[in-house]
Amino acid sequence: MAQAPQNPASSRAAMQMQLAEKFKSYKHVWVFVEIERGKVHPVSWELMGEGRKLADDLGVDLCGVVLGPRDEGTKQAIKEAYHYGADVCYICEDPLLADYRNEPYTRAMTDLVNKYQPEILLLGATPLGRDLAGSVATTLQTGLTADSTELKIADDKSLAATRPTFGGTLLCTIHTLNHRPQMATVRPRVMAMPEPDTSRSGRMVWHSLRMKEDDIVTKVLEFVSDAQVEKANLAYADIVVAGGMGLQQPQNLALVQRLAAVLGAEWGVSRPLVQKGWAPAERQIGQTGNTIRPKLYIAAGISGAIQHRVGVEGADLIIAINTDPEAKIFEFAHLGVVADALTVLPALTDAFARRLSARAMAS
Amino acid sequence: MSEKLHEPDFPAAEAIDAPEEPVETRTGLNIVVCIKQVPDSAQIRVHPVTNTIMRQGVPTIINPYDLFALEEAMRLRDDYGGTVTVLTMGPPMAEDALRRALGLGADKAVLITDRRFAGSDTLATSFALTSALTKLAEEAPIDIVFTGKQTIDGDTAQVGPGIARRMGLNQLTYVSAIDSLETEAATITVRRRSEGGVQVLQSKLPCLITMLEDTNHLRRGTLQDMLRAARAPLTVWSADDAGIEDPMKCGLRGSPTVVKRVFAPQPRAEKAEMVAVEGKTPAQIGDAILDVLFAKSPKLEADVSAKITA
């Protein structure tokens, strides 16, 4: 690329891997199994599915890192880690790991990495995963690629992590050539959830934390559960209906909600609607909001800016409704309707209701 | 900067055992807010042939997430006294962002700028900022470092934790509210956003807080602040001024990540199948969509009806 003064990084694109001797023993792919309040975050299993492919490409083991208190939740997480593809689990069970706190988690993770030396370490780009990944990478002085959307093993066997940059306008592929482990975070719903194989199990490696409560400055006084867990529902919904600027008026959001209600779907909005204050931030779909991966996504009056596209591309089927036949959304939708969302939404709602009730009566 | 990371002990332990500053010498809080000047992402265009960002004419703004950190810092200063210093790393023109922060009510501003910082990834960025913070702390110990949750151009959310780690600060990310602060006991209680709920955390100063968005309302600067901002002298440091002894830890050379390829997303090979709408009533359009949809994906019809009946 002939833009060296603008982007000095481009001159490094041709850089070759020259791994220091101390890193040559680093081997295997690790996935951090994120447990919060006794439950594994689904992103961990999505990563396990992706990690399995990387490990197979490299011909190495896939390992889960399970940190938590000694309880049923942790036990279950270990069991499931094998079901989702792990060959080995590195386990640190300690009451100090009951609630997530940066200090003991960073300690456990960095100690494990230093001792067992993985070449790749993957974490979910969740509040917990990002808090931990930044500390671990800095402590280990290694490279960390945030919010990757694609992971591949390159010809030189290094990890090629592709991520959107500048708000999704461009994609860039990043390598950590000369440091180990190569770390990356991936947002929930970007990778497909693998099918668990309940017949699988594997080896366990136990590790002790060697910390006392007095060593940890930060205390958890309380955990206030969310009354509504809307955000999680949107990311994991099977059907999502969303509206954009084509709705014209805030009250027309009701058309989106009505269709969603008929379909038992979740509803969302594009970023401009959140910026206008028409809908709360947890309803936002796209690069800076929720990444969704539904079976069906209906986008009404959404132009389909790249920031939106990267959040919905994982959908099995996208229906786009927009008055502008040149709208970007038709470049990645599967089914397009050039019409006003305000008339199509109610019509579609009726059509679904009629069709589905007819089907229900017939069966 | 003292390189704490290579010491055999766990770095955070130092912060725990470090002797506390005598309380009586404190005159309020010494707060530093790390900000970043970013291109206004809504106006970024990509060159269709070369696939490079066209920066010309794209206005720059303070990273919007950083403004929540700045406001929270100024609130603490207003309540407890002390100073708010804004710190940024960037090209000389990043001065604009600092002046804007001064106009909003920050007390002091520091720019670290050096060609050697160019191409920094998050690890090299946290190194440079930590060097400047360490230098600032020589004047007066820092109580709290604030950053935004993440930037809108890089979106990594890694620099805050990187600084905390390097400086041995207690790390409090995704903070939605500061419940209480006891300056004498140096304790702080915050609410931290986590999956499915909020953690109420009690920690100690000095700490690093990354502030969640929409948690406060940014004030308008006073006329006095704005007048001051235009003329106030800024502290401008080179890498040497910031006390950086090892240039190998800066910029590209200090960045373990290598950007190998930059490209624009490819359009899908197969274009959307368009549903004919010409001359149809809305009801007919609705039916036409379903016909095409269920023809395209027969399984979907079963899935959808299963959802309704369930």
XYZ file of C-alpha atoms in Angstrom:
673
model
C 0.000 0.000 0.000
C 1.444 3.326 -1.027
C 0.212 5.337 1.885
C 3.098 4.958 4.267
C 3.073 8.499 5.632
C -0.589 8.180 6.523
C -0.464 4.725 7.926
C 2.975 3.725 9.096
C 1.678 0.290 10.005
C 1.368 -0.625 6.338
C 5.126 -0.792 5.948
C 5.051 -3.582 8.472
C 2.590 -5.656 6.518
C 5.453 -7.568 4.947
C 7.002 -8.360 8.331
C 7.948 -11.996 8.814
C 7.610 -14.107 11.890
C 10.845 -14.437 13.870
C 9.825 -16.152 17.049
C 12.221 -15.827 19.970
C 13.555 -19.069 21.403
C 11.580 -18.641 24.637
C 8.299 -18.673 22.710
C 8.992 -21.748 20.585
C 7.614 -24.077 23.235
C 4.252 -22.266 23.244
C 1.667 -24.699 21.929
C -2.087 -25.405 21.895
C -5.181 -23.267 21.640
C -6.888 -22.032 24.804
C -10.399 -20.743 25.296
C -11.357 -18.928 28.470
C -14.627 -20.348 29.806
C -16.416 -17.336 31.225
C -18.567 -18.160 34.231
C -20.570 -15.465 35.926
C -22.980 -16.229 38.752
C -22.647 -19.951 38.085
C -23.518 -19.720 34.389
C -21.261 -20.057 31.392
C -21.565 -17.219 28.910
C -22.600 -18.747 25.558
C -19.779 -16.853 23.822
C -17.359 -19.306 25.474
C -18.923 -22.232 23.599
C -19.000 -20.231 20.375
C -15.260 -19.695 20.872
C -14.784 -23.368 21.672
C -16.292 -24.201 18.266
C -13.964 -21.755 16.552
C -10.989 -22.819 18.670
C -11.592 -26.433 17.624
C -11.041 -25.497 13.976
C -7.865 -23.577 14.801
C -6.503 -26.419 16.921
C -7.262 -28.954 14.174
C -5.536 -26.729 11.599
C -2.456 -26.576 13.799
C -2.678 -30.200 14.869
C -2.689 -29.266 18.561
C -5.013 -29.583 21.557
C -7.950 -27.346 22.323
C -8.000 -26.425 25.996
C -10.584 -24.733 28.164
C -9.587 -22.503 31.058
C -12.187 -22.779 33.797
C -11.882 -20.388 36.730
C -14.507 -20.312 39.450
C -15.523 -21.359 42.938
C -15.743 -25.050 43.832
C -19.418 -25.568 43.072
C -21.918 -27.206 40.750
C -21.695 -24.377 38.217
C -17.952 -24.799 37.773
C -18.283 -28.586 37.650
C -20.918 -28.322 34.958
C -18.781 -25.843 33.007
C -15.867 -28.292 32.941
C -18.111 -31.092 31.721
C -19.599 -28.952 28.982
C -16.216 -27.615 27.887
C -15.447 -31.137 26.636
C -18.875 -31.444 25.028
C -18.179 -28.286 23.036
C -14.786 -29.478 21.850
C -12.083 -29.136 24.525
C -9.458 -31.886 24.833
C -8.034 -30.578 28.106
C -9.301 -28.280 30.856
C -7.063 -26.124 33.019
C -9.029 -25.635 36.172
C -8.581 -23.267 39.062
C -11.250 -23.638 41.736
C -11.111 -21.222 44.615
C -13.669 -19.367 46.721
C -11.856 -16.143 45.818
C -13.031 -16.691 42.245
C -16.713 -16.773 43.203
C -17.388 -13.316 41.820
C -15.424 -11.884 38.952
C -12.684 -9.565 40.135
C -9.780 -8.410 38.045
C -6.990 -9.233 40.478
C -7.496 -12.940 41.201
C -8.675 -13.725 37.668
C -5.672 -11.980 36.123
C -3.414 -13.798 38.534
C -4.883 -17.209 37.766
C -4.829 -16.654 34.018
C -1.301 -15.234 33.794
C 0.077 -17.951 36.071
C -1.558 -20.634 33.939
C -0.248 -19.104 30.716
C 3.270 -18.780 32.081
C 3.232 -22.329 33.307
C 1.549 -24.157 30.427
C 2.402 -21.784 27.557
C -0.424 -21.750 25.010
C 0.167 -20.252 21.570
C -3.345 -18.867 21.235
C -5.684 -17.547 23.940
C -9.267 -16.586 23.076
C -11.764 -14.746 25.254
C -15.271 -13.357 24.737
C -15.501 -9.599 24.172
C -17.873 -9.211 27.117
C -17.474 -6.794 30.055
C -15.708 -9.597 31.942
C -13.622 -10.839 29.020
C -12.460 -7.385 27.999
C -11.580 -6.429 31.574
C -9.519 -9.585 31.945
C -7.950 -9.706 28.465
C -6.502 -6.191 28.727
C -4.844 -6.967 32.061
C -3.534 -10.343 30.996
C -2.104 -9.087 27.691
C -0.386 -6.170 29.411
C 1.062 -8.378 32.119
C 2.336 -10.844 29.526
C 3.391 -7.995 27.197
C 1.778 -9.675 24.253
C -0.535 -8.660 21.421
C -4.303 -8.653 21.804
C -6.767 -8.187 18.961
C -10.144 -7.015 20.184
C -13.539 -7.875 18.744
C -12.320 -10.179 16.013
C -14.933 -11.329 13.520
C -12.830 -13.988 11.809
C -9.995 -16.188 13.058
C -7.743 -18.220 10.776
C -4.373 -19.891 10.869
C -2.063 -18.191 8.370
C 0.534 -19.943 6.212
C 3.248 -19.141 8.744
C 1.032 -20.794 11.412
C 0.348 -17.493 13.158
C -3.177 -16.440 14.090
C -4.782 -14.078 11.578
C -7.486 -12.167 13.439
C -9.729 -9.996 11.292
C -11.682 -7.189 12.894
C -13.686 -4.196 11.788
C -11.978 -0.865 12.314
C -13.078 2.765 12.093
C -16.538 1.794 13.162
C -16.698 -1.027 10.632
C -15.820 1.029 7.557
C -12.822 -1.203 6.949
C -11.657 -4.614 8.022
C -8.101 -5.318 9.039
C -6.264 -8.548 9.609
C -3.933 -8.463 12.588
C -1.188 -10.880 13.596
C 0.863 -11.089 16.763
C 3.968 -12.335 15.038
C 6.711 -12.399 17.617
C 5.009 -12.663 20.989
C 3.095 -15.475 22.622
C 0.373 -16.212 23.378
C -1.498 -14.610 20.516
C -4.582 -13.196 22.176
C -7.931 -12.265 20.669
C -11.398 -11.438 21.898
C -14.540 -12.185 19.894
C -17.954 -10.681 20.449
C -20.936 -12.844 21.350
C -22.907 -14.183 18.361
C -20.175 -13.527 15.802
C -19.228 -17.224 15.696
C -21.753 -20.027 15.315
C -22.726 -22.089 18.349
C -21.357 -25.630 17.842
C -23.444 -28.738 18.498
C -22.402 -30.249 21.820
C -21.214 -33.863 21.773
C -22.135 -35.252 25.199
C -20.001 -38.347 24.671
C -16.794 -36.308 24.761
C -14.617 -35.859 27.830
C -10.963 -35.134 28.422
C -7.998 -34.518 30.640
C -8.086 -32.192 33.656
C -5.183 -30.111 34.917
C -5.655 -28.529 38.329
C -4.051 -25.304 39.364
C -4.111 -23.556 42.705
C -4.585 -19.819 43.005
C -2.261 -19.216 45.975
C -3.912 -15.954 46.986
C -5.642 -14.876 50.174
C -8.663 -12.633 50.419
C -6.394 -10.067 52.107
C -4.283 -9.929 48.931
C -7.242 -8.644 46.970
C -8.029 -4.956 47.312
C -11.377 -4.900 45.552
C -14.378 -6.421 47.339
C -17.761 -7.268 45.874
C -20.350 -5.788 48.225
C -23.404 -6.786 46.254
C -24.680 -8.025 42.901
C -27.792 -6.303 41.614
C -29.455 -8.517 39.031
C -31.047 -6.877 36.027
C -34.810 -7.091 36.174
C -34.899 -7.152 32.407
C -32.306 -9.035 30.423
C -33.268 -7.504 27.118
C -29.787 -7.277 25.741
C -29.121 -10.989 26.006
C -32.502 -11.745 24.460
C -31.807 -9.629 21.420
C -28.384 -11.153 20.770
C -29.738 -14.683 21.097
C -33.183 -14.235 19.538
C -34.246 -16.566 16.712
C -36.159 -13.817 14.964
C -35.404 -10.110 15.091
C -37.372 -7.223 13.615
C -35.668 -3.843 13.507
C -36.487 -0.341 12.337
C -34.373 2.549 11.111
C -34.747 6.119 9.958
C -37.346 5.020 7.412
C -39.835 4.836 10.287
C -39.867 8.632 10.211
C -41.590 9.107 13.580
C -40.798 7.601 17.008
C -44.372 6.339 17.394
C -43.943 4.204 14.239
C -41.608 1.993 16.226
C -44.869 0.403 17.363
C -45.176 -1.134 13.854
C -41.877 -2.930 14.404
C -42.901 -4.040 17.882
C -46.250 -5.336 16.624
C -44.645 -7.521 13.965
C -42.131 -8.748 16.533
C -44.962 -9.633 18.922
C -46.792 -11.691 16.261
C -43.586 -13.575 15.471
C -42.525 -14.057 19.067
C -39.455 -12.087 18.028
C -37.215 -9.469 19.598
C -37.168 -5.944 18.247
C -34.252 -3.598 17.719
C -33.207 -0.389 16.018
C -30.347 1.008 13.984
C -27.902 3.409 15.587
C -29.481 6.719 14.468
C -32.644 5.875 16.390
C -30.712 5.384 19.598
C -28.873 8.636 18.969
C -32.217 10.385 18.507
C -33.389 8.936 21.794
C -36.230 6.919 20.216
C -35.005 3.658 21.748
C -32.589 2.684 24.532
C -28.991 1.699 23.719
C -29.590 -1.984 24.570
C -31.915 -2.167 21.535
C -29.230 -1.042 19.125
C -28.118 -3.517 16.482
C -24.743 -3.156 14.781
C -21.071 -2.610 15.350
C -21.413 -0.563 18.543
C -24.587 -2.307 19.696
C -25.718 -5.924 19.620
C -24.401 -8.464 17.175
C -27.292 -10.731 16.270
C -27.425 -14.135 14.641
C -31.099 -14.972 14.191
C -32.718 -17.395 11.770
C -34.695 -14.495 10.355
C -33.922 -10.794 10.428
C -36.381 -8.221 9.131
C -34.861 -4.764 8.606
C -37.458 -2.060 8.012
C -36.376 1.373 6.816
C -32.717 0.658 7.554
C -30.227 1.843 4.939
C -27.628 -0.757 5.895
C -24.491 1.215 6.727
C -21.463 -0.994 7.218
C -21.732 -0.527 10.989
C -25.138 -2.145 10.802
C -24.033 -4.823 8.386
C -21.307 -6.212 10.634
C -23.877 -6.655 13.394
C -26.387 -8.653 11.334
C -24.367 -10.583 8.774
C -24.592 -13.753 10.816
C -28.367 -13.946 10.243
C -29.511 -16.975 8.220
C -31.990 -14.911 6.229
C -32.337 -11.148 5.956
C -35.416 -9.398 4.598
C -34.866 -5.713 3.824
C -37.644 -3.206 3.306
C -36.546 0.189 1.992
C -37.919 2.800 -0.383
C -34.483 3.385 -1.901
C -33.607 0.633 -4.413
C -29.943 1.704 -4.146
C -29.848 1.271 -0.346
C -26.758 -0.587 0.863
C -28.885 -3.074 2.738
C -29.922 -4.751 -0.522
C -26.252 -5.669 -1.015
C -26.336 -8.083 1.895
C -30.028 -8.887 2.345
C -31.347 -12.162 0.904
C -34.768 -10.808 0.157
C -35.528 -7.223 -0.810
C -38.720 -5.197 -0.890
C -38.569 -1.722 -2.405
C -41.478 -0.121 -0.599
C -42.372 2.061 2.347
C -41.774 0.265 5.631
C -44.732 2.086 7.120
C -47.167 0.286 4.784
C -45.282 -3.010 4.465
C -44.843 -3.595 8.218
C -48.593 -3.743 9.025
C -49.241 -5.769 5.875
C -46.540 -8.229 6.773
C -47.832 -8.446 10.330
C -51.298 -9.343 9.016
C -49.932 -11.797 6.483
C -47.880 -13.642 9.112
C -50.824 -13.699 11.530
C -53.189 -15.098 8.874
C -50.744 -17.639 7.506
C -49.738 -18.884 10.905
C -53.232 -19.204 12.302
C -54.270 -21.093 9.158
C -51.359 -23.417 9.653
C -52.174 -23.893 13.318
C -55.778 -24.838 12.456
C -54.690 -27.249 9.753
C -52.352 -29.132 12.069
C 8.998 4.680 34.137
C 9.685 1.845 36.484
C 9.091 -1.359 34.619
C 6.958 -3.167 37.119
C 5.825 -5.833 34.779
C 9.018 -7.792 34.741
C 9.341 -8.078 38.462
C 8.714 -11.577 39.694
C 5.977 -10.543 42.091
C 2.435 -10.003 40.970
C 2.381 -6.307 40.055
C -0.804 -5.435 41.885
C 0.736 -6.494 45.169
C 2.848 -3.385 45.025
C -0.133 -1.133 45.127
C -1.405 -2.960 48.174
C 1.841 -2.718 50.094
C 2.852 0.725 48.903
C 2.928 3.221 51.750
C -0.024 5.543 51.500
C 0.572 9.222 50.988
C 0.096 11.131 54.239
C -3.506 12.250 54.192
C -2.886 15.739 55.519
C -0.773 16.710 52.533
C -3.674 16.123 50.146
C -5.421 19.154 48.840
C -8.319 17.466 47.195
C -8.116 14.826 44.521
C -5.526 14.640 41.805
C -7.430 13.208 38.848
C -6.168 12.554 35.342
C -8.540 11.842 32.463
C -7.044 10.128 29.419
C -8.834 11.231 26.270
C -8.382 10.573 22.571
C -9.012 12.711 19.546
C -10.812 10.588 16.968
C -12.204 11.145 13.479
C -15.947 11.620 13.523
C -16.770 8.103 12.378
C -20.105 9.108 10.881
C -18.181 11.041 8.248
C -15.449 8.591 7.337
C -15.243 7.535 3.713
C -13.157 4.817 2.164
C -11.341 5.394 -1.096
C -13.053 3.027 -3.519
C -9.851 1.996 -5.289
C -7.081 2.071 -2.708
C -9.216 0.973 0.251
C -7.656 3.587 2.489
C -9.404 5.943 4.856
C -9.920 9.351 3.317
C -9.066 11.625 6.192
C -9.175 14.918 4.347
C -11.904 17.118 5.645
C -13.105 14.610 8.227
C -13.691 16.588 11.413
C -12.163 15.314 14.638
C -13.937 15.093 17.959
C -13.111 14.018 21.494
C -13.911 10.316 21.653
C -17.557 10.500 22.830
C -17.072 7.816 25.503
C -14.302 9.905 27.076
C -16.704 12.752 27.801
C -18.519 10.635 30.382
C -15.176 10.063 32.096
C -14.365 13.766 31.978
C -17.722 14.768 33.440
C -17.461 12.220 36.246
C -13.943 13.443 37.049
C -15.105 17.040 37.195
C -17.985 16.078 39.478
C -15.579 14.476 41.930
C -13.355 17.547 41.788
C -16.350 19.803 42.426
C -17.342 17.711 45.450
C -13.932 16.990 46.950
C -11.696 19.720 45.557
C -8.527 19.084 43.601
C -7.611 19.191 39.951
C -8.629 17.460 36.753
C -5.845 17.074 34.210
C -6.644 15.863 30.715
C -3.959 13.801 29.016
C -3.783 12.676 25.426
C -1.310 11.073 23.079
C -1.549 12.125 19.466
C -0.309 14.375 16.698
C 0.197 18.103 17.475
C -3.318 18.844 16.266
C -4.700 16.787 19.169
C -4.266 20.063 21.028
C -7.781 20.892 19.800
C -9.244 18.066 21.850
C -7.377 19.226 24.954
C -8.539 22.834 24.536
C -12.073 21.618 24.134
C -11.748 19.680 27.414
C -10.375 22.793 29.123
C -13.349 24.708 27.783
C -15.636 22.167 29.413
C -13.949 22.742 32.758
C -10.777 20.657 33.004
C -7.985 22.431 34.895
C -4.841 21.348 33.110
C -3.916 19.661 29.856
C -0.980 17.539 28.763
C -0.222 16.425 25.216
C 2.390 13.794 24.541
C 3.383 13.916 20.930
C 6.328 12.371 19.136
C 6.889 10.760 15.781
C 8.113 7.754 17.704
C 4.554 7.187 19.002
C 3.199 6.694 15.475
C 1.616 3.332 14.839
C 1.192 2.438 18.502
C -1.090 -0.469 19.252
C -2.857 -0.699 22.590
C 0.175 -2.084 24.428
C 2.474 0.685 23.158
C -0.235 3.280 23.847
C -0.673 2.198 27.446
C 3.113 2.276 27.814
C 3.392 5.865 26.567
C 0.450 7.090 28.612
C 1.750 5.342 31.710
C 5.102 7.076 31.244
C 3.369 10.458 31.127
C 1.190 9.589 34.111
C 4.236 8.515 36.091
C 5.875 11.799 35.206
C 2.777 13.694 36.299
C 2.684 11.749 39.543
C 6.120 13.151 40.417
C 4.452 16.525 41.010
C 1.617 15.071 43.058
C 0.490 11.480 43.499
C -2.466 10.598 41.275
C -5.620 9.410 43.029
C -7.759 8.404 40.083
C -7.111 7.876 36.385
C -10.229 7.963 34.234
C -10.689 6.707 30.687
C -13.742 6.186 28.518
C -15.148 2.690 28.074
C -13.503 2.408 24.659
C -12.820 4.594 21.629
C -15.060 4.809 18.594
C -12.215 4.317 16.114
C -10.326 1.438 17.688
C -13.150 0.028 19.851
C -10.706 -2.089 21.829
C -11.315 -1.056 25.475
C -7.762 -2.225 26.239
C -5.792 0.910 27.005
C -7.503 1.565 30.345
C -6.782 -1.903 31.735
C -3.271 -1.631 30.273
C -2.567 1.547 32.245
C -4.046 0.077 35.414
C -1.851 -2.971 35.109
C 1.322 -1.043 34.406
C 0.773 1.427 37.238
C -0.570 -1.065 39.744
C -3.869 0.837 40.008
C -7.013 -0.908 41.134
C -8.944 -1.558 37.951
C -12.613 -0.610 37.836
C -14.041 -0.960 34.322
C -17.537 -0.290 32.931
C -18.424 1.885 35.910
C -21.979 3.210 35.770
C -21.905 5.194 39.040
C -19.587 6.181 41.849
C -21.590 5.537 45.013
C -19.161 6.927 47.545
C -15.626 8.113 48.033
C -13.849 8.417 51.373
C -10.738 10.457 50.759
C -9.253 9.888 54.223
C -9.627 6.135 54.105
C -8.909 6.227 50.360
C -11.840 3.920 49.673
C -14.191 4.114 46.723
C -17.455 2.297 46.052
C -18.636 1.977 42.478
C -21.244 0.198 40.397
C -19.767 -1.906 37.629
C -21.813 -3.180 34.704
C -21.437 -6.907 34.255
C -23.342 -9.604 32.387
C -26.913 -9.685 33.652
C -26.432 -7.226 36.466
C -24.385 -4.693 38.342
C -21.542 -5.426 40.744
C -21.224 -3.051 43.677
C -17.472 -2.940 44.247
C -15.492 -1.421 47.062
C -11.917 -0.644 46.226
C -9.038 1.625 47.159
C -7.388 4.669 45.707
C -5.387 4.996 43.594
C -7.582 3.382 40.984
C -8.378 3.455 37.296
C -11.991 3.892 36.266
C -13.359 3.330 32.781
C -16.691 5.091 32.649
C -19.729 3.597 30.957
C -21.689 5.692 28.453
C -24.927 7.512 29.291
C -24.054 7.643 32.968
C -24.021 11.426 33.362
C -24.794 14.594 31.462
C -21.883 16.594 30.198
C -21.928 20.144 31.486
C -21.572 23.153 29.253
C -18.352 24.963 30.021
C -18.643 28.363 31.646
C -17.757 31.436 29.635
C -14.759 31.809 31.911
C -13.598 28.261 31.101
C -13.988 28.828 27.412
C -11.988 32.040 27.489
C -9.305 30.347 29.535
C -9.222 27.328 27.230
C -8.396 29.407 24.192
C -5.275 30.877 25.731
C -4.178 28.503 28.479
C -0.674 27.136 28.044
C -0.628 23.386 27.391
C 2.043 21.052 28.593
C 3.501 19.409 25.502
C 5.893 16.532 26.028
C 8.004 14.537 23.621
C 8.829 10.919 24.413
C 12.001 12.144 26.133
C 10.085 14.757 28.130
C 7.670 12.072 29.291
C 10.634 10.182 30.690
C 10.585 7.383 28.157
C 13.983 5.761 28.193
C 13.319 2.836 25.932
C 12.004 3.944 22.533
C 11.699 0.279 21.562
C 8.556 0.184 23.679
C 6.925 3.015 21.711
C 5.025 3.229 18.483
C 5.331 0.501 15.900
C 8.393 -1.032 17.481
C 6.657 -1.361 20.809
C 3.558 -2.903 19.261
C 3.372 -6.700 19.239
C 0.413 -6.647 16.854
C 1.049 -6.242 13.145
C -1.634 -5.087 10.734
C -1.086 -7.317 7.731
C -4.006 -6.353 5.596
C -6.622 -3.610 5.381
C -9.605 -4.118 3.115
C -13.185 -3.080 2.514
C -15.960 -5.589 3.183
C -16.895 -7.474 0.015
C -20.430 -7.298 -1.273
C -22.225 -10.617 -1.166
C -21.824 -12.475 -4.430
C -25.522 -13.110 -4.632
C -27.745 -10.019 -4.660
C -30.975 -9.835 -2.739
C -33.938 -11.498 -4.432
C -36.377 -8.657 -4.968
C -40.061 -9.157 -4.257
C -42.181 -7.635 -7.005
C -44.366 -4.900 -5.542
C -45.511 -3.019 -8.634
C -49.272 -2.526 -8.755
C -49.870 -4.560 -5.608
C -51.902 -3.544 -2.578
C -50.089 -3.627 0.786
C -51.916 -6.865 1.665
C -50.755 -8.466 -1.589
C -47.213 -7.306 -0.883
C -47.388 -8.928 2.543
C -48.471 -12.229 1.016
C -45.918 -11.965 -1.765
C -43.120 -11.566 0.789
C -44.253 -14.661 2.670
C -44.532 -16.685 -0.542
C -40.989 -15.843 -1.538
C -39.700 -16.224 2.016
C -41.163 -19.663 2.651
C -40.228 -20.828 -0.832
C -36.667 -19.785 -0.130
C -36.575 -21.373 3.291
C -39.337 -23.958 3.894
C -37.839 -24.781 7.286
C -38.428 -21.232 8.419
C -42.193 -21.619 8.170
C -42.079 -24.511 10.621
C -39.662 -22.642 12.882
C -41.843 -19.557 12.927
C -45.047 -21.461 13.654
C -43.288 -23.443 16.360
C -42.344 -20.154 17.954
C -45.882 -18.814 17.876
C -47.502 -21.933 19.313
C -44.799 -22.077 22.014
